[in-house]
Structures are given as C-alpha cells and as structure tokens.
Coordinates of C-alpha atoms and ligand atoms in Angstrom, one line a residue:
X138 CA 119.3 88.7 76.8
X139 CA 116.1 90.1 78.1
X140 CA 114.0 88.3 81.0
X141 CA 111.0 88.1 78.7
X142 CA 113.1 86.6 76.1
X143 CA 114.3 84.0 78.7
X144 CA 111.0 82.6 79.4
X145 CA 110.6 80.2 76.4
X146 CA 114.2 79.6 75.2
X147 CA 114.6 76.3 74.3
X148 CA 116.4 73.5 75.9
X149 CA 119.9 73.2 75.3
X150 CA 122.0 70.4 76.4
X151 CA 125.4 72.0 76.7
X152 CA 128.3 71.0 79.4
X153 CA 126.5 74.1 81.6
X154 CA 123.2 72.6 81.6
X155 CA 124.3 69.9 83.9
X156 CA 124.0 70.6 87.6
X157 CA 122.1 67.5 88.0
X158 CA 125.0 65.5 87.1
X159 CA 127.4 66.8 88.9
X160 CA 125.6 65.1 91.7
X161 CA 127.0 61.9 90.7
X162 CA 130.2 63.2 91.4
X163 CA 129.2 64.3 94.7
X164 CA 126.6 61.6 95.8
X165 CA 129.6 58.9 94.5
X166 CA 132.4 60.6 97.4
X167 CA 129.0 60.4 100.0
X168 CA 129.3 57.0 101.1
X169 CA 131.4 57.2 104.4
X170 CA 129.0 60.5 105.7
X171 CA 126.8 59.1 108.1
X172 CA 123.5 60.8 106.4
X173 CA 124.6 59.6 103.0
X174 CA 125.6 62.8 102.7
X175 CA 129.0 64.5 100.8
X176 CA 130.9 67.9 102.4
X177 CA 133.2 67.7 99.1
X178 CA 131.4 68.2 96.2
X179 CA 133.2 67.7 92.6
X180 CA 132.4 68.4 89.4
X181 CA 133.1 66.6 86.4
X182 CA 131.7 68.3 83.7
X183 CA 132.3 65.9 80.5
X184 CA 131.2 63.1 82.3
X185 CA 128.0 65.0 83.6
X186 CA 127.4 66.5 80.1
X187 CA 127.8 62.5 78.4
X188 CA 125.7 60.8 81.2
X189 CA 122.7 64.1 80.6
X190 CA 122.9 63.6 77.2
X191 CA 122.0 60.1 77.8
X192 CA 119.1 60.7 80.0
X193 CA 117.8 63.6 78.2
X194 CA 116.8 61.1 74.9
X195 CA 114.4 59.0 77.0
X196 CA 112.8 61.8 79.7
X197 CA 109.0 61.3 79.0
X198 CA 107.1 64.6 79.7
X199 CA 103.5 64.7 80.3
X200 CA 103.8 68.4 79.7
X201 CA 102.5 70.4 76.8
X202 CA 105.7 72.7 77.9
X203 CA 107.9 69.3 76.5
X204 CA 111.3 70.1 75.8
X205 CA 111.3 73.7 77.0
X206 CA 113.3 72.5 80.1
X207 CA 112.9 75.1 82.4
X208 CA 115.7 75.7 84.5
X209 CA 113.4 78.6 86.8
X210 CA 114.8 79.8 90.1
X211 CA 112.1 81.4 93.1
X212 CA 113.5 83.7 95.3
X213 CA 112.1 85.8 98.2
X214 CA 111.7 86.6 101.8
X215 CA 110.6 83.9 104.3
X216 CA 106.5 83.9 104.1
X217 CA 106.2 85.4 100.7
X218 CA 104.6 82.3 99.0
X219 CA 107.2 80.8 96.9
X220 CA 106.4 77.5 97.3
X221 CA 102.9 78.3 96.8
X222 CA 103.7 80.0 93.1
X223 CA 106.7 77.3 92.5
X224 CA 104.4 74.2 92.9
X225 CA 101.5 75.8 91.0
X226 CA 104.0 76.8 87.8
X227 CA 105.6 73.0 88.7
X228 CA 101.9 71.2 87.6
X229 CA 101.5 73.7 85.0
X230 CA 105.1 73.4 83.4
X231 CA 105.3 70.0 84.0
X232 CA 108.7 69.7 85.9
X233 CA 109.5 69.0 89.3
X234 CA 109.2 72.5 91.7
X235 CA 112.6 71.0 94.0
X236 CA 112.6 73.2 97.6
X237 CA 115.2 73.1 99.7
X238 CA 113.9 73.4 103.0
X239 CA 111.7 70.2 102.3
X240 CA 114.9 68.4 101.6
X241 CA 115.8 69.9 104.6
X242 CA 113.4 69.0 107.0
X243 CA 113.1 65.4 105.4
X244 CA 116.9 65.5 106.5
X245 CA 115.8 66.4 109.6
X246 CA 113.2 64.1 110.5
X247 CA 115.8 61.1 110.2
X248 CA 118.0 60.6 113.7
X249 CA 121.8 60.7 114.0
X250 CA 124.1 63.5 115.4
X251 CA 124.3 65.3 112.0
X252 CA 120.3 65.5 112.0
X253 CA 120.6 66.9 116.0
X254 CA 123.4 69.5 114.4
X255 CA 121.2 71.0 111.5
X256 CA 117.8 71.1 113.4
X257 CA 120.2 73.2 115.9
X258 CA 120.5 75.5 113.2
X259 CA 117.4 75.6 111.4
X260 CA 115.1 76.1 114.5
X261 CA 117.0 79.0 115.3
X262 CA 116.7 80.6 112.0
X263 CA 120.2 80.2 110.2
X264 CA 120.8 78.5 107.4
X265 CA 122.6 74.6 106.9
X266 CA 126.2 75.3 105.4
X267 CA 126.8 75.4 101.8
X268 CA 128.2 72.3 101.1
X269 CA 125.7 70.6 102.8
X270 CA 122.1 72.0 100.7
X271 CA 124.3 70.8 97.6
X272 CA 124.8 67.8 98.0
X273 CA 121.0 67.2 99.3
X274 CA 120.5 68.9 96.5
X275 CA 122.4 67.2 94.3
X276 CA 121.1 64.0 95.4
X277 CA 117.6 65.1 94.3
X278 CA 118.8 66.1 91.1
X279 CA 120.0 62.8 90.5
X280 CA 117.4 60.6 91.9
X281 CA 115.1 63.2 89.7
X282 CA 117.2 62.0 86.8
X283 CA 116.9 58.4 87.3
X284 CA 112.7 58.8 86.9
X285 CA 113.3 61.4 83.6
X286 CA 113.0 64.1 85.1
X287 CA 114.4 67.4 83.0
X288 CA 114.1 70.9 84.4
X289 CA 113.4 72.1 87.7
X290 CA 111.8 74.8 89.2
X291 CA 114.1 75.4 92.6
X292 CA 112.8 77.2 95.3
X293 CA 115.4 78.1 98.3
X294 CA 118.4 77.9 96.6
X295 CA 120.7 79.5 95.7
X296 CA 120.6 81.3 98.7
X297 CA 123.7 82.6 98.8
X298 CA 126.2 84.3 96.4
X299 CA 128.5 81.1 97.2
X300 CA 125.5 78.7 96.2
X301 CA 124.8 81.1 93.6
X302 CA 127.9 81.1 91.6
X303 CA 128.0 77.4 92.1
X304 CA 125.1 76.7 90.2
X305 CA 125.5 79.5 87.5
X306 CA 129.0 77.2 87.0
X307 CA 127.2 74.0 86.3
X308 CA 123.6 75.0 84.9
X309 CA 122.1 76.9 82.9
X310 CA 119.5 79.1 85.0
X311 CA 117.1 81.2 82.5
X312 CA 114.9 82.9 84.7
X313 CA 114.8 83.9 88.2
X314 CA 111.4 85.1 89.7
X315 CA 112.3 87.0 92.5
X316 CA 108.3 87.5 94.8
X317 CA 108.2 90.8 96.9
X318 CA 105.2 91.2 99.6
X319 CA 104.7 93.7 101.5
X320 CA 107.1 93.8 104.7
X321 CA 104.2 93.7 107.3
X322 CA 102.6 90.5 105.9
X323 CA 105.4 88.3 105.8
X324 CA 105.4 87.8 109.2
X325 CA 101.6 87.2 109.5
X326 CA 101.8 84.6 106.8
X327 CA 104.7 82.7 108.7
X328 CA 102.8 83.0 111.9
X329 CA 99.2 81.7 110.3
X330 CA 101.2 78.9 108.5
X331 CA 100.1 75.3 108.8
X332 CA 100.3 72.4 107.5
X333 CA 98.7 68.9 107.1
X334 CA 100.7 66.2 109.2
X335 CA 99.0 63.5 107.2
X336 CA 98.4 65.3 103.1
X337 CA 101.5 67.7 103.8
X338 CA 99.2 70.3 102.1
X339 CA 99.8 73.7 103.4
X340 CA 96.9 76.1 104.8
X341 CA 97.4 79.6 106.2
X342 CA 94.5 80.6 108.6
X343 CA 96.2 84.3 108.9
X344 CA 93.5 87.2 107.8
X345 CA 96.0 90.1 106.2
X346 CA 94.0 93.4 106.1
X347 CA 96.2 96.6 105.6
X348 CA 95.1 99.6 105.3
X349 CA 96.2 101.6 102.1
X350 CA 97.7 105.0 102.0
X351 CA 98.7 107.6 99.7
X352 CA 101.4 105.3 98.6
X353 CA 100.0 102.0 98.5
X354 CA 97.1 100.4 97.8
X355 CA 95.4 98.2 100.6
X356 CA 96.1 94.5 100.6
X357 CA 94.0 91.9 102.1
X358 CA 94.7 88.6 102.0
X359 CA 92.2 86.2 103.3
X360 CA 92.5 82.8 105.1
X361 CA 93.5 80.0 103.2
X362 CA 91.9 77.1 105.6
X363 CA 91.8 73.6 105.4
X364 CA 88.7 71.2 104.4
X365 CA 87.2 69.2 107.6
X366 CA 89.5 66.5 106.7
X367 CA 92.9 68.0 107.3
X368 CA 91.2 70.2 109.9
X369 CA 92.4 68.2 113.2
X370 CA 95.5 67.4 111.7
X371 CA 97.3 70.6 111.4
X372 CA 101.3 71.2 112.6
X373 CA 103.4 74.7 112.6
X374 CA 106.9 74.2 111.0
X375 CA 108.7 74.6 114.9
X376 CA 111.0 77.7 112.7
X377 CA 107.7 79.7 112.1
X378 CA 107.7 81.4 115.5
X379 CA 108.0 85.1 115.7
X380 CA 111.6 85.0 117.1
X381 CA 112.5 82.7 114.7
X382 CA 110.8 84.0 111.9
X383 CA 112.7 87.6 112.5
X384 CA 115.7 86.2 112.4
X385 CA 115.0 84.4 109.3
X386 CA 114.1 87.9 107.7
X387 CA 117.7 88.8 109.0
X388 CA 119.7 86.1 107.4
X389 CA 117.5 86.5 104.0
X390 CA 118.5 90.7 104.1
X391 CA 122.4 89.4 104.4
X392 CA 122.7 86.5 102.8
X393 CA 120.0 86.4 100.1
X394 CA 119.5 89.8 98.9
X395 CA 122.6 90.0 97.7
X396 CA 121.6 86.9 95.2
X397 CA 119.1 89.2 93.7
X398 CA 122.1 91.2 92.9
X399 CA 123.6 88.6 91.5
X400 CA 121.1 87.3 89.0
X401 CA 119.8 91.7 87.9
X402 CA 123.3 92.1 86.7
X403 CA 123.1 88.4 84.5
X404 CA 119.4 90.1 83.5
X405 CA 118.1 87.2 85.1
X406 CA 116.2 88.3 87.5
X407 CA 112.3 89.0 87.4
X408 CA 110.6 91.1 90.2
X409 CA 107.3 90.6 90.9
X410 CA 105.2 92.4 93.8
X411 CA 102.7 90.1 95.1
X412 CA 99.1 92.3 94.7
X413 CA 97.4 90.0 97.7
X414 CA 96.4 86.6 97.7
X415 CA 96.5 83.7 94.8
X416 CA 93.3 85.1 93.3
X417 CA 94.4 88.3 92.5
X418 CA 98.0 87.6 92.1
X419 CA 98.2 84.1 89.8
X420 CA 97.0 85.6 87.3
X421 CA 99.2 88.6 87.3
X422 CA 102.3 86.2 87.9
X423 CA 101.2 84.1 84.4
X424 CA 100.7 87.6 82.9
X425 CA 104.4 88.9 83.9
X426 CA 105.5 84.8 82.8
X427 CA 103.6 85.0 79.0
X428 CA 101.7 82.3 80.2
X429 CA 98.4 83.8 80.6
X430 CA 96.7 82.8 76.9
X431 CA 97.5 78.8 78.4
X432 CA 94.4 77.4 78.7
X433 CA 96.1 74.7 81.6
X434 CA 97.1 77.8 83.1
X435 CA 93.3 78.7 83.8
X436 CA 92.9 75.3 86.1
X437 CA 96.7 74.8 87.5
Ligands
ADP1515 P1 111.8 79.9 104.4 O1 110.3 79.8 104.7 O2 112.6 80.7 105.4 O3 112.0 80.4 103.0 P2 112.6 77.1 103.8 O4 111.5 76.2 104.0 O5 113.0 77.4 102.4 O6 112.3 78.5 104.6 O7 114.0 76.6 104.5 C1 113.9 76.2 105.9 C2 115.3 76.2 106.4 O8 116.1 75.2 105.7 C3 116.1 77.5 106.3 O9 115.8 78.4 107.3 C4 117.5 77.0 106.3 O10 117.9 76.6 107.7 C5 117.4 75.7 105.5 N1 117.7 75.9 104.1 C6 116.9 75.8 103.1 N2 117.4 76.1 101.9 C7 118.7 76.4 102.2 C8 119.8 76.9 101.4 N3 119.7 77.0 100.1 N4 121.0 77.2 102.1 C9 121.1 77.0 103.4 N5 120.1 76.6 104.2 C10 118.9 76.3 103.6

C-alpha cells in the first residue's frame, strides 16, 4: 500500500494491532526487577487482542481524528526535531506522542543500581538494551490503556532492527515519518537545546545560518527562546554535549539507519527534509501528511 494511502486508513482491531497489550504480559513477569521493570518480555497475542477489544469500546477521544487510531512512528537523527513535530501532530491527532528517551530519563531520575547502570550508558551516547526500552515501553502502553488511550504517535523507537521487528510482530504501524536536516545543523540544535526544569517545555537558543550553494538552498533557523518566566530556569540534557552528541550521530548511522531500511521496503516509510525552522517547515510536514485543509491544523 502506498504511504499516502496509509495516512487515514481506518482503525482495525486485529490480533496485530496490539502492542499495547502485550505489555501485560511483560509488565505481569516485572515484579521481582528492582525498577519494576521486566528483561523477558512475552507475548500473548489472543489474550492481548480480547483485553484491546475491551478497551477499545470505551476509549473517549476528544479528537476530530476519533477512531482513525494512528499507529505513526518518528524517526531521525539526534537534534532533528522529532519531538518537536511528534507532539505538535500528538495535539492535532489527538493521541498520545509516547518518546522514549522521556521514559528514559524519567527512569533515570529514580535511584537504584539499575538507574546508575543506564545513566552510564546514556550519558555516554549509547543506547539502553532492547529488552529494556520495551518493557518501559510497554508499561506506558498499558498505563496509556488504562486512561483510553488508542493510538500513539512513538518517537525513539524502534530504534533498532531488533526493536523494529518486534513491534511490526505485535502492531500495526501505518506510517513512519522519517525527518532529515541538514547534517551541519543537527549538532547546533543539540548544542543550543534547553529545557524548562520547572514547565519541561523545550527552547533552542541556537541561531542556524548556512549559507546556500549551487546545491542547496540556505537554511536559517532562528532561536527558539524562552518567555521571562522559564528564562532562569533552563537545564541542558547532560547527553547534549558535543562528544556526546557525536557519538549519538554514530550509534543512530549503525543502529537506526538501517530501521529506515526496514520500514522503505514495508512502503512504510515517509521522508521528509526539514526546509528550516517550524514556520517554514509545519506546514510543509501537514502538506506531505494531507492534513493541511484541517482547520485545527492552522493553530496546533
Ligand atoms: P535523541 O535526541 O538522541 O534522539 P532521545 O531523547 O530519543 O535522544 O533518547 C535519549 C537516550 O535514551 C538515547 O541516547 C538512548 O540512550 C536512550 N533511548 C531512547 N530510546 C531508545 C531506544 N528505542 N532504544 C535504546 N535506547 C533508547
């Protein structure tokens, strides 16, 4: 099926549409992990698809997208914007925009030896094993489940093929967005990142100016900064460092890119260059979605 045709399929609750379910099975074998957290995740697919069907009658949906369900997938490079685009589509569509690396750092922020192990990792750049991001994951799902949630835009994950094929096992993914920025900014934009301590809101005080050539256009991206309220209260994620940061373009080029793979040969995948910054490039990202004629879409 064609990526444009994947946009608005409707929902359909079939035994693959039920990766949040498959939680249970995984959040159920959690208890003796210290975080709360399972290393063997199982899947029991009839009894995910029974208790989804369950849920699935009494989600409310403020949404006028009710019922479409989106299962939607960001991909891209550290600094790129995805959770920038991902939570803007998330109040638009009306379901939850799920990022890993929150979960992660939420993780993170609690004490105990496994916390200690994965900030190990992710301050130097590499990513939390497999097993581990799914059944955070999963937890999420479920907990998402519990309020009535349905769909999710995800944003982090699948990050690698592993991850990738795990998912495409249990769900039903119908579009991946996959953003693309010019290499030269993406380090800029990790390096100008900040964020509220007290809001969480995220502000990039980074000026991106290059010049254009015979082969591209210029691109300038200017400063996104905070209002004087959030002003004296801004943190940098301790990963967005320049050492860091490289690395993190490493692991993406290994481990990620091949996902992209992955998804182009399902005809999942949608690329989309980044023109600059959200002025010029929302639009252009509703246009490439069909969601430009939305009059929410104008104010999200
Ligand atoms: P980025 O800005 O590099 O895209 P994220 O905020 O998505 O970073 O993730 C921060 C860190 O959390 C990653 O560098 C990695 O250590 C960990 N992480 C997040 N998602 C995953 C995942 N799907 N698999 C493994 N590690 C992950």
């Amino acid at each position: 099926m064609a990526v444009s045709q994947r946009l608005f399929r409707p929902a359909k609750t079939t035994v693959k549409n039920t990766f949040s379910s498959f939680l249970i099975r995984s959040i159920s074998s959690s208890s003796s992990s210290s975080s709360g957290t399972s290393l063997d995740p199982k899947i029991d697919l009839e009894e995910a698809a029974a208790q989804l069907e369950k849920s699935s009658s009494t989600s409310p949906s403020p949404s006028p997208y009710k019922g479409r369900n989106f299962h939607w997938v960001f991909l891209g490079c550290p600094g790129v914007g995805k959770g920038t685009y991902a939570s803007r589509l998330s109040s638009l569509l009306g379901v939850p925009h799920i990022a890993t690396g929150d979960l992660v750092r939420e993780e993170l922020s609690s004490s105990g030896l496994l916390s200690s192990q994965l900030k190990e990792l992710v301050n130097h750049g590499k990513l939390v094993p497999d097993e581990f991001i799914i059944s955070l994951l999963s937890k999420r799902l479920q907990a998402g489940k519990e309020k009535g949630e349905s769909g999710y835009i995800l944003d982090g994950f699948p990050r690698t093929v592993t991850q990738a094929e795990i998912l495409e096992g249990v769900t039903n993914i119908d579009l991946v967005i996959n953003l693309k920025l010019r290499e030269e900014a993406l380090l800029a934009k990790c390096l100008g990142r900040r964020i509220c301590s007290e809001c969480g809101a995220n502000y990039n005080v980074a000026c991106i100016d290059i010049k254009g050539d015979d082969d591209s256009p210029r691109m300038y991206m200017p400063p996104l900064l905070p209002p004087p309220d959030c002003e004296s209260k801004l943190i940098s994620r301790a990963d967005d460092t320049e050492e860091v940061v490289k690395e993190r373009l490493r692991i993406y080029n290994k481990m990620t890119q091949p996902v992209e793979e992955f998804y182009k040969k399902r005809g999942k995948l949608l690329e989309f260059e980044l023109p600059g910054g959200i002025p010029e490039s929302w639009p252009r990202l509703l246009r490439a979605l069909h969601l430009e004629n939305d009059k929410q879409s104008a104010i999200a």
